[in-house]
Amino acid sequence: MNNNKPTPMMLQYLDTKKKHPDSILFFRLGDFYEMFFDDAILASKELEIALTKRDAGFAQKAPMCGIPYHVAHTYISKLINKGYKVTICDQVEDPKLAKGLVKRQVTKIITPGTFTDSDFLKSDENNYLMAVYLKKYDMYIAYTDFSTGELYYTYRTFLDEESLFSSVRDEIYRIMPSEILVNEDIDKTLNKFLSNNFFITNYKNDDIVNIDIGKLVCENLTDLGQKNFNEKKLSDNIAIKTLLDYLFKTQKIHLNHINNFNHYDYYKNLVLDENSKRTLELLKGLNTNNKKGSLLEILDKCKTSMGSRLLKKWLSSPLTNIDRIEDRLNHIEDFNSDLLVTEDIKDRLKNIYDIERLSLKISNKTLNPKEINSIKETINLSLEIKKLLGKNNNNLKNLSVKIENLVFISEKIDQIIIDDPPAIIEDERVIKKGYSLELDELFSAKEEGKDWILNFEKKEKEKTGIKNLRIKYNKILGYFIEVTKSNISQIPSDYIRKQTLVGSERYFSVELKEMESKLLVSKDEALRLQSKILSELKNFLLENIIKFQNLSKIISAIDVLVSLSEVSRRNNYKRPLLNKEGLIDIKKGRHPIVEKNYKDELFVPNDTYLDLDKNLIHIITGPNMAGKSTYMRQVALITIMAHIGSFVPCEYANISVLDRIFTRIGASDNLAMGQSTFMVEMKEVANIIDNASKNSLLILDEVGRGTSTYDGLSIAYAILEYIATNLKAKTLFATHYHELCSLEEKYPSISNLSIAVKKEEEDIIFLRKIINGPSNHSYGIDVAKLAGIDDFIIKRAWDILNSLENNKGKNKLNKNFKIDNFEQKSIFDIKKDKFIEKVKNIDINNLSPMDAFKMLNEIIEKSKEI
Ligand code: ADP
């Protein structure tokens, strides 16, 4: 058929597609979700499924591909992972009852930020949807994890665009959302940066204006959610407005699990920009780009995914409130001092279910019986933990008090649901015997029916004399009597033939069919009744949703504290003291990540002393590979760990509460922004100078390296002077410009440190020890030799260095730079010298005859090359 007009079904499809142009439309046809046209071409490629064609009326060969509906979630997760949105259009009436075309409707739009399928989400990471609204110098941010219902928001106004943009970037990198909703009229460069690096959904200003937030909140939030929303006067918060609108438009369900609106002010935390987080390997290893090799990996011994997610939040937002930090430290200390209780708690935590991620299912009542039972088990375990914590007379008692006793919920679940229920309700029992008389009667009718069938089979065998007569069941025929071909002569006349197979015949009898309808009725009734009881239970759970959310919160906190306590004991960390006087005093500090690589040899610990006076700035010199960068990172990491309330790797630490830590370590081109290494470096320094205060810690590694020596030196010199006289921020500054060491004499707040090395004959040995005073040499050529650079080049480098040092002041590094006496050597000569050297060094006494023979052979072969 091709009359150039779309078929009615195709019209329905095209109409839906028109409204959802930016997503792949899954269009339900019977047992399949079908995709058409460009969607089909794209999806068949991305999902590696066959592309076929369908007559669409107007287009005889409409490209089409499809997937069975019951496995759709696997394919949806693939598409989401690849950065697409998927719109689900379902049949919303029973096709058997439909008059004409089946009614279809979009039931859900799945996007990276609203994806909640726990089978495919990483359990130890939140999946955030973020809304950013920027207007002039104002920044509104709100973000939520839709699977758990947690929502956070902030608002801030800035003095200029530069600071606004850098804060937005830092905040986005801190949160790492899977999707960002952003107003379409933001700055073009920022928009480009966002769309290059994140999944962006632009919001039109008109659409934002048209959101009726009052109606949305009133119709979709619980009473508690509405109360909290109104009390915090959030109807003017554009980011929250956009976020809730988007959730509602895409998910098309009530938002019963969004109950708390948590305001935060990230300037009240220790601020770490993206660069510092990355170079310090807080959450991801630099080489692995995942948790491996990061501080998070070392600290995360959490037993629940809820705990792992919370620890990540703690690390991303270290505290600056001493009381809150001390509170965490007190708990860790108490866990450390009661190992038996801690071990018992750990055992309970191991079996606790991720009830935080059940929030959405509690909210939209899609919990299955297995999940409901895991809520029961989690409540019971939480009560055991409550008891264990309550035994203590210290801070752990406070944790115990915070666990609400939800036994009334677990008991109710226990009354209703059997102990090991299936995930899906079909014919089997899910509801306990004794809970509903009506249900028990239906189940006994089912049982009696089964007995009746067994008896019926026996009776018919006797009546007909057919020994192998069987009563069987299948979905198409229902119950039937099966008789092999050889016995059909004995069939009574009241049997009605229904089906002929190769070796047998199948029959009905009136009596059997009557029982079958009775059985069917009780089966349907049982299913209906079980679903009804479950649905009442789900309503009850929904009424208590906030209690589960609170329980998840306290359990995750306990898990993180227990994990930090375990890590502190295993790794011999110490409780830090905290001060507000600007002092950082660390005795025998270690790098928490690098020390893990040392098994037999020991990591060399080092002291640090920084204050606001004579020890404000340390200039650190020493050869490459000496350990300067490790030392500086270790100071930053110990400081951050103290701010999250963790014990720290050292013998003693007294850490000042800081506002920000800035690091400028290692150079990397930011190609996405089209900037060179040196440009990036200078931008980072500019950002530090603009935003650091005397409460900040600056870690600057080889600033000025990316340009010519004298340029770089001059910039580094000027920056250090500025820090010493204006910023007055604590600073560790590693450099190869030994000239900078003279600053010590000029400014009392600057002092020189170096990392000790020992020179033994031709070789240098790294001692890894920080000592007072500058390093004498930079040992660059020694390190080059150690790295295996050819002796000939090394020798020549020494000549050049001597010549340069003798000519200091005359032959500056400019275009007239000239070094005399270059002894031209051909590659042939170099190879020959090397060969002779190698032969000279053969230790003939230590060679077996076989090895000597092999060696001789090699010498002959090599000599042919020369
Ligand atoms: P630099 O910055 O001076 O070039 P790094 O800090 O990169 O040197 O250190 C080089 C290597 O030395 C590191 O990879 C680490 O394995 C080792 N190292 C650094 N500090 C120590 C230490 N205190 N104890 C033991 N090994 C260390």
Short mmCIF file of C-alpha atoms and ligand atoms in Angstrom, two decimals, residues 594 598 602-606 622-631 634 701-702 755 768, ligand 1:
data_model
loop_
_atom_site.label_atom_id
_atom_site.label_comp_id
_atom_site.label_asym_id
_atom_site.label_seq_id
_atom_site.Cartn_x
_atom_site.Cartn_y
_atom_site.Cartn_z
CA VAL A 594 52.50 7.39 47.59
CA TYR A 598 56.13 1.22 49.35
CA LEU A 602 60.01 2.80 53.65
CA PHE A 603 58.45 6.04 52.66
CA VAL A 604 60.57 8.81 54.21
CA PRO A 605 58.44 11.02 56.49
CA ASN A 606 59.01 14.76 56.63
CA GLY A 622 66.34 20.09 44.89
CA PRO A 623 66.86 17.99 41.78
CA ASN A 624 64.08 16.53 39.73
CA MET A 625 62.80 13.31 41.25
CA ALA A 626 64.01 14.36 44.69
CA GLY A 627 60.45 14.41 46.05
CA LYS A 628 59.49 18.10 46.06
CA SER A 629 56.15 17.61 44.46
CA THR A 630 55.32 14.61 46.65
CA TYR A 631 56.19 16.64 49.73
CA GLN A 634 51.40 15.54 51.09
CA ASP A 701 55.30 23.82 41.61
CA GLU A 702 57.80 25.30 39.19
CA ILE A 755 65.44 17.95 49.59
CA ARG A 768 63.94 12.23 50.30
P1 ADP B 1 60.16 16.10 42.21
O1 ADP B 1 58.90 16.86 42.33
O2 ADP B 1 61.24 16.65 43.09
O3 ADP B 1 60.64 15.95 40.80
P2 ADP B 1 58.60 13.84 43.01
O4 ADP B 1 57.90 14.43 44.17
O5 ADP B 1 57.85 13.68 41.74
O6 ADP B 1 59.94 14.63 42.72
O7 ADP B 1 59.14 12.45 43.52
C1 ADP B 1 59.72 11.52 42.69
C2 ADP B 1 59.48 10.11 43.23
O8 ADP B 1 60.18 9.96 44.45
C3 ADP B 1 58.04 9.86 43.59
O9 ADP B 1 57.37 9.24 42.53
C4 ADP B 1 58.10 8.93 44.78
O10 ADP B 1 57.99 7.58 44.36
C5 ADP B 1 59.45 9.15 45.35
N1 ADP B 1 59.33 9.87 46.64
C6 ADP B 1 59.03 11.17 46.80
N2 ADP B 1 59.03 11.50 48.11
C7 ADP B 1 59.34 10.39 48.79
C8 ADP B 1 59.50 10.07 50.19
N3 ADP B 1 59.32 11.00 51.12
N4 ADP B 1 59.81 8.81 50.53
C9 ADP B 1 59.98 7.88 49.58
N5 ADP B 1 59.85 8.10 48.27
C10 ADP B 1 59.53 9.34 47.85
#
